Coordinates of N, CA and C in Angstrom, one line a residue:
M1 N -11.4 -33.5 -7.8 CA -11.7 -32.2 -7.2 C -10.4 -31.4 -7.3
T2 N -10.5 -30.1 -7.4 CA -9.6 -29.0 -7.9 C -8.5 -29.1 -6.9
N3 N -8.9 -29.5 -5.6 CA -8.0 -29.3 -4.5 C -6.9 -30.4 -4.3
Q4 N -7.1 -31.7 -4.6 CA -6.4 -32.7 -4.8 C -4.8 -32.5 -5.0
P5 N -4.3 -31.7 -6.2 CA -3.1 -31.7 -5.8 C -2.4 -31.0 -4.6
T6 N -3.1 -29.8 -4.3 CA -2.6 -29.2 -3.2 C -2.8 -30.1 -1.7
D7 N -3.7 -31.0 -1.5 CA -3.7 -31.9 -0.7 C -2.6 -32.9 -0.8
A8 N -2.5 -33.3 -1.7 CA -1.3 -34.4 -2.1 C 0.2 -33.7 -1.7
F9 N 0.3 -32.3 -2.1 CA 1.2 -31.7 -1.7 C 1.7 -31.5 -0.4
F10 N 0.4 -31.0 0.4 CA 0.8 -30.8 1.8 C 0.8 -32.4 2.7
A11 N 0.3 -33.4 2.1 CA 0.3 -34.4 2.7 C 2.2 -34.8 2.6
A12 N 2.6 -34.9 1.4 CA 4.0 -35.0 1.4 C 4.9 -34.2 1.8
W13 N 4.2 -32.8 2.1 CA 5.1 -31.6 2.6 C 5.3 -31.8 4.0
R14 N 4.2 -32.5 4.8 CA 4.1 -32.9 6.1 C 5.2 -34.0 6.6
T15 N 5.2 -35.0 5.7 CA 6.2 -35.8 5.7 C 7.4 -35.5 5.6
Y16 N 7.5 -34.6 4.7 CA 9.0 -34.1 4.4 C 9.6 -33.3 5.8
R17 N 8.8 -32.5 6.4 CA 9.0 -31.8 7.6 C 9.4 -32.7 8.5
K18 N 8.8 -33.6 8.6 CA 9.2 -34.6 9.6 C 10.3 -35.4 9.7
I19 N 10.6 -35.8 8.7 CA 11.9 -36.2 7.8 C 13.2 -35.1 8.3
V20 N 13.0 -34.0 8.0 CA 13.9 -32.7 8.1 C 14.1 -32.7 9.7
D21 N 12.7 -32.7 10.6 CA 12.8 -32.3 11.9 C 13.7 -33.5 12.6
T22 N 13.6 -34.9 12.2 CA 14.1 -35.8 12.9 C 15.6 -36.2 12.5
N23 N 15.9 -35.0 11.3 CA 17.2 -35.4 10.7 C 17.8 -36.8 9.9
Y24 N 16.8 -37.4 9.6 CA 17.3 -38.5 9.1 C 17.9 -38.5 7.8
M25 N 18.0 -37.5 6.9 CA 18.6 -37.5 5.7 C 19.8 -36.3 6.2
F26 N 20.1 -36.2 7.4 CA 21.3 -35.3 7.5 C 21.2 -33.8 7.0
H27 N 20.1 -33.2 7.1 CA 20.0 -31.9 6.7 C 20.6 -31.0 7.6
R28 N 20.9 -31.4 9.0 CA 21.5 -30.5 9.8 C 23.1 -30.5 9.2
E29 N 23.5 -31.6 9.3 CA 25.0 -31.6 9.1 C 25.4 -31.0 7.7
I30 N 24.5 -31.4 6.6 CA 24.6 -31.0 5.4 C 24.5 -29.3 5.2
G31 N 23.5 -28.9 5.8 CA 23.3 -27.6 6.1 C 24.5 -26.5 6.4
E32 N 25.2 -27.4 7.7 CA 26.4 -26.6 7.9 C 27.4 -26.6 7.0
R33 N 27.9 -27.9 6.4 CA 28.7 -28.0 5.3 C 28.4 -26.9 4.4
V34 N 27.4 -26.8 3.8 CA 26.9 -25.8 2.7 C 27.2 -24.6 3.2
E35 N 26.8 -24.0 4.2 CA 27.1 -22.5 4.7 C 28.5 -22.2 4.7
E36 N 29.1 -23.3 5.6 CA 30.7 -23.3 5.5 C 31.2 -22.9 4.4
T37 N 31.2 -23.8 3.0 CA 31.6 -23.8 1.9 C 31.4 -22.5 1.1
L38 N 30.1 -22.0 1.4 CA 29.7 -20.4 0.7 C 30.6 -19.5 1.5
R39 N 30.4 -19.6 2.4 CA 31.4 -18.6 3.3 C 32.7 -18.4 2.9
A40 N 33.4 -19.6 2.9 CA 34.7 -19.5 2.7 C 34.8 -19.1 1.1
A41 N 34.2 -19.4 0.2 CA 34.2 -18.9 -1.1 C 34.0 -17.5 -1.1
F42 N 33.1 -16.8 -0.6 CA 32.4 -15.6 -0.5 C 32.7 -14.6 0.4
G43 N 32.9 -15.2 1.7 CA 32.7 -14.3 3.0 C 31.7 -13.3 3.1
D44 N 32.0 -11.9 3.0 CA 31.1 -10.7 3.1 C 30.9 -10.2 1.8
E45 N 31.4 -10.8 0.6 CA 31.2 -10.0 -0.7 C 30.0 -9.9 -1.1
G46 N 29.0 -10.9 -0.7 CA 27.8 -10.9 -1.5 C 28.0 -11.7 -2.9
F47 N 26.8 -12.5 -3.3 CA 27.0 -13.4 -4.2 C 25.3 -13.4 -5.0
S48 N 25.7 -14.0 -6.2 CA 24.4 -14.3 -6.8 C 24.1 -15.8 -6.4
I49 N 23.0 -16.2 -6.7 CA 22.6 -17.6 -6.4 C 21.4 -17.9 -7.2
L50 N 21.5 -19.3 -7.9 CA 20.2 -19.9 -8.9 C 20.0 -20.9 -8.0
D51 N 19.0 -21.0 -7.2 CA 18.5 -22.4 -6.6 C 17.6 -23.2 -7.1
L52 N 18.3 -24.5 -7.7 CA 17.2 -25.2 -8.5 C 16.6 -26.3 -7.7
G53 N 15.2 -26.2 -8.0 CA 14.8 -27.3 -7.0 C 14.5 -26.9 -5.4
C54 N 14.3 -25.5 -5.3 CA 14.2 -24.5 -4.2 C 13.1 -25.4 -3.1
G55 N 12.1 -25.8 -3.7 CA 11.0 -26.2 -2.6 C 10.3 -25.1 -2.0
D56 N 10.2 -25.3 -0.7 CA 9.6 -24.2 0.1 C 10.6 -23.5 0.7
A57 N 12.0 -23.7 0.5 CA 13.3 -23.2 0.9 C 13.4 -22.9 2.6
S58 N 12.4 -23.6 3.2 CA 12.4 -23.5 4.6 C 13.9 -24.0 5.2
V59 N 14.5 -25.3 4.7 CA 15.8 -25.5 5.3 C 16.8 -24.3 5.2
F60 N 16.9 -24.1 3.6 CA 18.1 -23.3 3.2 C 18.0 -21.7 3.6
A61 N 16.7 -21.1 3.7 CA 16.9 -19.8 3.7 C 17.4 -19.3 5.2
P62 N 17.3 -19.8 6.2 CA 17.8 -19.1 7.5 C 19.4 -19.0 7.1
R63 N 20.1 -20.3 6.9 CA 21.3 -20.1 6.5 C 21.8 -19.1 5.4
L64 N 21.1 -19.1 4.2 CA 21.4 -18.3 3.3 C 21.0 -17.0 3.8
A65 N 20.5 -16.4 4.8 CA 20.3 -15.2 5.2 C 21.5 -14.8 6.1
R66 N 22.1 -15.5 6.5 CA 23.4 -15.3 7.2 C 24.5 -15.0 6.2
L67 N 24.4 -15.4 5.1 CA 25.5 -15.3 4.1 C 25.3 -14.1 3.0
R68 N 24.1 -13.5 3.2 CA 23.7 -12.2 2.7 C 24.1 -12.2 1.2
P69 N 23.3 -13.2 0.3 CA 23.5 -12.8 -1.0 C 23.0 -11.6 -1.7
N70 N 23.4 -11.2 -2.7 CA 23.0 -10.0 -3.3 C 21.9 -10.1 -4.4
R71 N 21.7 -11.2 -4.8 CA 20.6 -11.8 -5.7 C 20.3 -13.2 -5.7
Y72 N 19.0 -13.4 -5.5 CA 18.6 -14.8 -5.3 C 17.4 -15.1 -6.2
V73 N 17.7 -16.2 -7.0 CA 16.6 -16.8 -7.9 C 16.3 -18.3 -7.5
G74 N 15.0 -18.7 -7.3 CA 14.6 -19.8 -6.9 C 13.8 -20.5 -7.8
V75 N 14.1 -21.8 -8.2 CA 13.2 -22.4 -9.3 C 12.6 -23.8 -8.8
D76 N 11.5 -23.9 -9.0 CA 10.7 -25.1 -8.7 C 9.5 -25.3 -9.6
L77 N 9.2 -26.7 -9.5 CA 8.0 -27.1 -10.6 C 6.4 -27.2 -9.8
S78 N 6.8 -26.8 -8.4 CA 5.3 -26.7 -7.6 C 5.1 -25.4 -7.3
E79 N 3.9 -24.9 -7.7 CA 3.6 -23.6 -7.2 C 3.1 -23.4 -5.9
T80 N 2.6 -24.5 -5.2 CA 2.2 -24.6 -4.0 C 3.7 -24.2 -3.1
A81 N 4.7 -25.0 -3.3 CA 6.0 -24.9 -2.9 C 6.6 -23.4 -2.9
L82 N 6.5 -23.0 -4.3 CA 6.7 -21.4 -4.4 C 6.3 -20.5 -3.7
G83 N 5.0 -20.7 -3.4 CA 4.1 -19.7 -2.3 C 4.7 -20.0 -1.1
L84 N 4.9 -21.1 -0.6 CA 5.5 -21.1 0.7 C 7.1 -20.6 0.8
A85 N 7.6 -20.8 -0.4 CA 9.1 -20.3 -0.2 C 9.1 -18.7 -0.3
A86 N 8.1 -18.0 -0.7 CA 7.9 -16.5 -1.0 C 8.1 -16.2 0.6
E87 N 7.2 -16.6 1.2 CA 7.2 -16.5 2.8 C 8.6 -16.6 3.4
N88 N 9.1 -17.8 3.2 CA 10.5 -18.4 3.9 C 11.5 -17.4 3.6
L89 N 11.8 -16.8 2.3 CA 12.7 -16.3 1.9 C 12.8 -14.7 2.2
K90 N 11.9 -14.2 2.7 CA 11.8 -13.1 3.3 C 12.6 -12.5 4.3
V91 N 13.3 -13.6 4.9 CA 14.6 -13.5 5.7 C 15.7 -12.8 4.8
L92 N 15.7 -13.0 3.9 CA 16.8 -12.5 3.0 C 16.9 -11.0 3.0
A93 N 18.1 -10.3 2.8 CA 18.0 -8.9 2.6 C 17.7 -8.4 1.0
C94 N 18.2 -9.1 0.4 CA 17.9 -9.0 -1.0 C 16.4 -9.8 -1.7
P95 N 15.9 -9.0 -2.6 CA 14.7 -9.6 -2.9 C 14.7 -11.1 -3.6
A96 N 13.7 -11.9 -3.5 CA 13.7 -13.3 -3.9 C 12.9 -13.3 -5.2
E97 N 13.7 -13.9 -6.2 CA 13.0 -14.1 -7.4 C 12.3 -15.6 -7.6
L98 N 11.2 -15.9 -7.8 CA 10.9 -17.2 -8.1 C 10.4 -17.7 -9.0
R99 N 10.7 -18.6 -9.8 CA 10.2 -19.1 -11.0 C 9.7 -20.5 -11.0
R100 N 8.6 -20.8 -11.8 CA 8.2 -22.0 -11.8 C 8.4 -22.8 -13.2
E101 N 9.3 -23.4 -13.1 CA 10.0 -23.9 -14.2 C 10.6 -25.5 -13.8
D102 N 10.7 -26.4 -15.1 CA 11.5 -27.5 -15.1 C 13.1 -27.0 -15.0
L103 N 13.7 -27.9 -14.2 CA 15.0 -27.5 -13.5 C 16.2 -27.4 -14.8
L104 N 16.1 -28.2 -15.8 CA 16.8 -28.1 -17.1 C 16.6 -27.0 -17.9
A105 N 14.8 -26.7 -18.2 CA 14.6 -25.7 -18.7 C 15.2 -24.2 -18.0
A106 N 15.2 -24.3 -16.6 CA 15.5 -23.0 -16.1 C 17.3 -22.7 -16.3
I107 N 17.9 -24.0 -16.0 CA 19.2 -23.7 -16.2 C 19.6 -23.3 -17.4
G108 N 18.8 -23.6 -18.6 CA 19.2 -23.6 -20.0 C 18.7 -22.3 -20.4
A109 N 17.9 -21.9 -19.8 CA 17.1 -20.2 -20.5 C 18.1 -18.8 -20.1
G110 N 18.2 -18.3 -21.0 CA 18.9 -16.8 -20.7 C 20.5 -16.8 -20.7
E111 N 21.0 -15.5 -20.8 CA 22.3 -15.6 -20.6 C 22.9 -15.1 -19.5
E112 N 22.1 -15.1 -18.5 CA 22.6 -14.5 -16.8 C 23.3 -15.5 -16.1
R113 N 24.6 -15.2 -15.5 CA 25.6 -15.9 -15.0 C 25.3 -15.8 -13.5
F114 N 25.6 -17.2 -12.8 CA 25.3 -16.7 -11.3 C 26.8 -17.0 -10.7
D115 N 27.0 -16.3 -9.7 CA 28.1 -16.9 -8.8 C 28.1 -18.3 -8.2
V116 N 26.7 -18.7 -7.8 CA 26.5 -20.0 -7.1 C 25.5 -20.7 -7.9
I117 N 25.3 -21.8 -8.1 CA 24.3 -22.6 -8.5 C 24.0 -23.8 -7.5
H118 N 23.2 -23.6 -6.6 CA 22.8 -24.7 -5.8 C 21.5 -25.6 -6.2
T119 N 21.6 -26.8 -5.7 CA 20.8 -27.7 -5.6 C 20.8 -28.8 -4.7
S120 N 19.6 -29.3 -4.1 CA 19.5 -30.0 -3.2 C 18.5 -31.1 -3.5
F121 N 18.8 -32.5 -3.4 CA 18.0 -33.6 -3.6 C 17.3 -33.4 -4.8
A122 N 17.8 -32.9 -5.9 CA 17.1 -32.8 -7.1 C 17.5 -33.4 -8.4
V123 N 18.7 -33.4 -8.6 CA 19.3 -33.8 -9.6 C 19.3 -35.5 -9.9
H124 N 19.1 -36.1 -8.6 CA 19.0 -37.5 -8.9 C 17.5 -38.1 -9.6
H125 N 16.4 -37.2 -9.8 CA 15.5 -37.4 -10.5 C 15.7 -37.3 -12.0
L126 N 16.7 -36.8 -12.5 CA 17.0 -37.1 -13.9 C 17.7 -38.2 -14.4
S127 N 17.4 -38.5 -15.6 CA 18.0 -39.5 -16.0 C 19.3 -39.4 -16.3
T128 N 20.3 -40.4 -16.6 CA 21.7 -40.4 -16.7 C 21.9 -39.4 -17.9
E129 N 21.4 -39.5 -18.9 CA 21.7 -38.3 -20.1 C 21.2 -37.1 -19.6
Q130 N 20.2 -36.9 -18.9 CA 19.8 -35.6 -18.6 C 20.8 -35.1 -17.4
K131 N 21.1 -35.9 -16.5 CA 22.4 -35.3 -15.8 C 23.6 -34.8 -16.6
A132 N 23.9 -35.7 -17.4 CA 25.3 -35.0 -18.1 C 24.7 -33.5 -19.0
E133 N 23.6 -33.4 -19.4 CA 23.0 -32.4 -20.0 C 23.0 -31.0 -18.8
F134 N 22.7 -31.6 -17.8 CA 22.6 -30.6 -16.6 C 23.9 -29.9 -16.1
F135 N 25.0 -30.7 -16.3 CA 26.3 -30.1 -16.0 C 26.7 -29.3 -17.1
R136 N 26.6 -29.5 -18.3 CA 26.8 -28.8 -19.5 C 26.0 -27.5 -19.2
R137 N 24.9 -27.6 -19.0 CA 24.2 -26.0 -18.9 C 24.7 -25.3 -17.7
A138 N 25.1 -26.2 -16.7 CA 25.4 -25.3 -15.3 C 26.8 -24.7 -15.6
A139 N 27.6 -25.5 -16.3 CA 29.0 -24.8 -16.6 C 28.6 -23.4 -17.4
A140 N 27.8 -23.6 -18.4 CA 27.8 -22.3 -19.1 C 27.2 -21.0 -18.2
R141 N 26.6 -21.5 -17.2 CA 25.9 -20.4 -16.5 C 26.5 -19.8 -15.0
L142 N 27.8 -20.4 -15.0 CA 28.6 -19.9 -13.9 C 29.3 -18.8 -14.3
S143 N 29.6 -17.8 -13.0 CA 30.5 -16.4 -13.5 C 31.9 -17.1 -13.5
E144 N 32.9 -16.2 -13.8 CA 34.2 -16.4 -13.5 C 34.7 -17.1 -12.0
R145 N 34.2 -16.6 -11.1 CA 34.3 -17.0 -10.1 C 33.2 -18.1 -9.4
G146 N 32.6 -18.6 -10.1 CA 31.3 -19.3 -9.9 C 31.6 -20.9 -9.3
L147 N 30.6 -21.4 -8.4 CA 30.8 -22.9 -8.3 C 29.5 -23.3 -8.3
L148 N 29.3 -24.6 -8.7 CA 27.8 -25.5 -8.4 C 28.0 -26.3 -7.4
L149 N 27.4 -26.1 -6.2 CA 27.2 -27.0 -5.2 C 26.0 -27.6 -5.1
M150 N 26.3 -28.9 -5.2 CA 25.2 -29.9 -5.2 C 25.0 -31.0 -3.9
T151 N 23.9 -31.0 -3.4 CA 23.6 -32.2 -2.5 C 22.8 -33.0 -2.9
D152 N 23.1 -34.3 -2.9 CA 22.2 -35.5 -3.5 C 22.5 -36.4 -3.1
V153 N 21.7 -37.6 -3.3 CA 22.0 -39.1 -2.8 C 22.9 -39.5 -4.1
M154 N 23.7 -40.5 -3.6 CA 24.6 -41.1 -4.7 C 24.9 -42.5 -4.2
R155 N 25.0 -43.5 -5.4 CA 25.1 -44.9 -5.2 C 26.7 -44.9 -4.7
E156 N 26.9 -46.2 -4.2 CA 28.0 -46.4 -3.6 C 28.6 -46.9 -5.2
E157 N 30.0 -47.1 -5.2 CA 30.5 -47.4 -6.4 C 30.2 -48.9 -7.1
D158 N 29.9 -49.8 -6.1 CA 29.7 -51.2 -6.4 C 28.1 -51.3 -6.4
E159 N 27.2 -50.4 -6.3 CA 25.9 -50.6 -6.0 C 25.1 -50.5 -7.3
T160 N 24.4 -51.3 -7.7 CA 23.5 -51.0 -8.9 C 22.1 -50.2 -8.5
L161 N 21.5 -49.7 -9.1 CA 20.1 -49.0 -9.0 C 19.2 -49.8 -7.9
P162 N 19.1 -51.1 -8.4 CA 17.9 -51.7 -7.6 C 18.7 -52.1 -6.3
L163 N 19.9 -52.3 -6.1 CA 20.5 -52.7 -4.9 C 20.3 -51.3 -4.1
Y164 N 20.7 -50.3 -4.6 CA 20.5 -48.9 -4.0 C 19.1 -49.0 -3.5
H165 N 18.1 -48.9 -4.1 CA 16.8 -49.1 -3.6 C 16.3 -49.8 -2.4
A166 N 17.0 -51.2 -2.8 CA 16.7 -52.1 -1.6 C 17.4 -51.7 -0.3
H167 N 18.6 -51.2 -0.5 CA 19.3 -51.0 0.9 C 18.6 -49.8 1.5
Y168 N 18.3 -48.5 0.5 CA 17.8 -47.3 1.2 C 16.4 -47.9 1.8
V169 N 15.6 -48.4 1.2 CA 14.4 -48.9 1.7 C 14.6 -49.6 2.9
E170 N 15.4 -50.7 3.1 CA 15.7 -51.4 4.2 C 15.8 -50.3 5.3
W171 N 16.9 -49.6 5.3 CA 17.3 -48.4 6.3 C 16.0 -47.7 6.6
L172 N 15.2 -47.2 5.6 CA 14.3 -46.4 5.9 C 13.1 -47.0 7.0
R173 N 12.8 -48.2 6.4 CA 12.0 -49.0 7.2 C 12.4 -49.5 8.6
R174 N 13.7 -49.6 8.7 CA 13.9 -50.1 10.1 C 14.4 -49.0 11.1
D175 N 14.8 -47.8 10.4 CA 15.3 -46.7 11.5 C 14.4 -45.3 11.5
W176 N 13.6 -45.1 10.5 CA 12.7 -44.0 10.4 C 11.6 -44.1 11.4
S177 N 11.9 -44.4 12.6 CA 10.6 -44.8 13.3 C 9.6 -43.6 13.6
E178 N 10.0 -42.2 13.6 CA 9.2 -41.3 13.7 C 8.2 -41.2 12.9
L179 N 8.4 -41.8 11.6 CA 7.3 -41.8 10.4 C 6.1 -42.6 10.7
T180 N 5.0 -42.7 10.5 CA 4.1 -43.8 10.6 C 4.3 -44.7 9.6
L181 N 3.6 -45.6 9.5 CA 4.0 -46.9 8.9 C 3.6 -46.3 7.4
E182 N 2.4 -45.7 7.1 CA 2.0 -45.2 6.0 C 2.8 -44.1 5.3
E183 N 3.5 -43.2 6.2 CA 4.3 -42.3 5.7 C 5.7 -43.0 5.2
R184 N 6.1 -44.1 6.2 CA 7.2 -44.8 5.5 C 7.1 -45.7 4.0
E185 N 5.9 -46.2 4.1 CA 5.7 -46.9 3.2 C 5.4 -45.9 1.6
T186 N 4.8 -44.8 1.7 CA 4.6 -43.8 1.0 C 6.2 -43.2 0.3
T187 N 6.9 -43.0 1.2 CA 8.1 -42.7 1.1 C 9.2 -43.5 0.2
C188 N 8.8 -45.0 0.6 CA 9.5 -46.1 0.0 C 9.2 -46.2 -1.3
A189 N 7.8 -45.9 -1.6 CA 7.3 -46.3 -3.3 C 7.6 -44.9 -3.9
H190 N 7.6 -43.8 -3.3 CA 8.4 -42.4 -4.3 C 9.7 -42.8 -4.5
L191 N 10.2 -43.3 -3.6 CA 12.1 -43.7 -3.8 C 12.3 -44.4 -5.0
V192 N 11.4 -45.5 -5.0 CA 11.8 -46.8 -5.8 C 11.2 -46.1 -7.3
E193 N 10.1 -45.6 -7.2 CA 9.6 -45.0 -8.3 C 10.0 -43.9 -9.2
N194 N 10.9 -43.1 -8.5 CA 11.3 -41.7 -8.8 C 13.0 -41.5 -8.8
D195 N 13.5 -42.2 -7.9 CA 15.0 -41.8 -7.6 C 15.7 -42.8 -8.5
M196 N 16.8 -42.1 -9.0 CA 17.7 -42.6 -10.2 C 19.3 -42.1 -10.0
P197 N 19.6 -42.2 -8.8 CA 20.9 -41.6 -8.1 C 22.2 -42.2 -9.0
E198 N 23.3 -41.6 -9.2 CA 24.3 -42.2 -10.0 C 25.3 -42.3 -8.9
S199 N 26.4 -42.9 -9.0 CA 27.7 -42.8 -8.5 C 28.3 -41.6 -8.5
F200 N 29.3 -41.4 -7.4 CA 30.3 -40.2 -7.5 C 30.9 -40.3 -8.9
S201 N 31.7 -41.3 -9.0 CA 32.5 -41.4 -9.9 C 31.9 -41.0 -11.6
L202 N 30.5 -41.6 -11.5 CA 29.8 -41.3 -13.0 C 29.7 -39.8 -12.7
L203 N 29.0 -39.0 -11.8 CA 28.8 -37.7 -11.9 C 30.3 -36.9 -12.2
Q204 N 31.3 -37.3 -11.6 CA 32.6 -36.7 -11.5 C 32.9 -36.6 -13.1
A205 N 32.7 -37.9 -13.9 CA 33.3 -37.7 -15.3 C 32.4 -37.2 -16.0
Q206 N 30.9 -37.2 -15.9 CA 30.3 -35.9 -16.5 C 30.6 -34.7 -16.5
A207 N 30.8 -34.4 -15.2 CA 30.8 -32.8 -15.0 C 32.3 -32.6 -15.7
R208 N 33.3 -33.3 -15.8 CA 34.8 -33.1 -16.2 C 34.7 -32.9 -17.5
A209 N 33.4 -33.5 -18.3 CA 33.3 -33.5 -19.6 C 32.5 -32.3 -20.1
A210 N 32.0 -31.6 -19.0 CA 31.4 -30.5 -19.2 C 32.0 -29.4 -18.8
G211 N 33.3 -29.8 -18.2 CA 34.3 -28.5 -17.7 C 34.2 -28.2 -16.6
L212 N 33.9 -29.2 -15.5 CA 33.9 -28.7 -14.1 C 34.8 -29.8 -13.5
E213 N 35.3 -29.2 -12.5 CA 36.1 -30.3 -11.5 C 35.2 -30.3 -10.2
A214 N 35.1 -31.7 -9.6 CA 34.4 -32.1 -8.5 C 35.2 -32.1 -7.1
E215 N 34.8 -31.6 -6.3 CA 35.2 -31.6 -4.9 C 34.3 -32.3 -4.1
P216 N 34.6 -33.4 -3.3 CA 33.7 -33.9 -2.6 C 33.7 -33.2 -1.0
I217 N 32.7 -32.5 -0.5 CA 32.6 -32.1 0.6 C 32.2 -32.5 1.8
A218 N 31.3 -33.4 2.0 CA 30.5 -34.4 2.8 C 30.0 -35.3 2.3
A219 N 29.8 -36.5 3.3 CA 29.3 -37.7 2.8 C 28.8 -38.3 4.2
F220 N 27.4 -38.4 4.2 CA 26.5 -39.1 5.2 C 25.6 -40.3 4.7
R221 N 26.0 -41.5 4.8 CA 25.4 -42.5 4.0 C 25.5 -42.3 2.4
W222 N 24.6 -42.5 1.9 CA 24.4 -42.0 0.5 C 24.1 -40.5 0.3
H223 N 24.1 -39.7 1.2 CA 23.8 -38.4 1.1 C 25.1 -37.5 1.0
K224 N 25.4 -36.9 -0.3 CA 26.7 -36.2 -0.1 C 26.5 -34.7 -0.8
V225 N 27.7 -34.1 -0.2 CA 27.7 -32.5 -0.8 C 29.0 -32.6 -1.8
V226 N 28.6 -32.0 -2.9 CA 30.1 -31.9 -3.6 C 29.9 -30.4 -4.3
R227 N 31.1 -29.9 -4.4 CA 31.5 -28.8 -4.9 C 32.0 -29.0 -6.4
F228 N 31.6 -28.5 -7.3 CA 32.1 -28.3 -8.9 C 32.5 -26.9 -9.2
T229 N 33.6 -26.8 -9.7 CA 34.3 -25.3 -10.1 C 34.8 -25.7 -11.6
P230 N 34.7 -24.5 -12.3 CA 35.3 -24.5 -13.7 C 36.7 -25.1 -13.7
S231 N 37.0 -26.0 -14.6 CA 38.4 -26.7 -14.9 C 39.1 -25.5 -15.3
A232 N 40.8 -25.5 -14.4 CA 41.9 -24.7 -15.0 C 42.2 -24.9 -16.3
G233 N 42.3 -23.7 -16.9 CA 42.6 -23.7 -18.4 C 41.5 -24.2 -19.1

């Protein structure tokens, strides 16, 4: 049936909305740190932003509206998500340009530079080698005053990927009680099958090799916010 992908998207989207609304992944605290970081960096000057893996933009759009960017480009693979994002991003003072592209392809295409490259819970889906390429491409797309702002899950320094999966799934099953049993198990399966987070130290080393310095902004369990800026000299 042609509507199956859309049905699957909305089932996952409803679960995601419950996770956001119950703040299980600390979206509230993370959003506050992201907004504070961007305001400290740009104040009322305006800035251009490339939002990689923007999804439906429902969480980010209200905060971004208060920051008043002068250019917004959002990228996601889901056409359905982009349709929702187009509505949610109407709160921006500037037009929102939305592109249906793969994250790495989007950041590697064209010559335009951005003051901000923002990504939230997307890079952990890339392989280790792809993450290194992500940093190389991001560094090439930042303006002189630019910064890469990444929110993502990261493993503890002594935590293997299988251990991370086991620890996260245990926490999710125990504490995410507002989700139904089916929603919890579906989320756990997605996590184990698709999530490949690295430790902060590995990401820091990859970024440094690409000419970016990492500055941790906030950490809530495995959920971290990191600011990357071009290395001096």
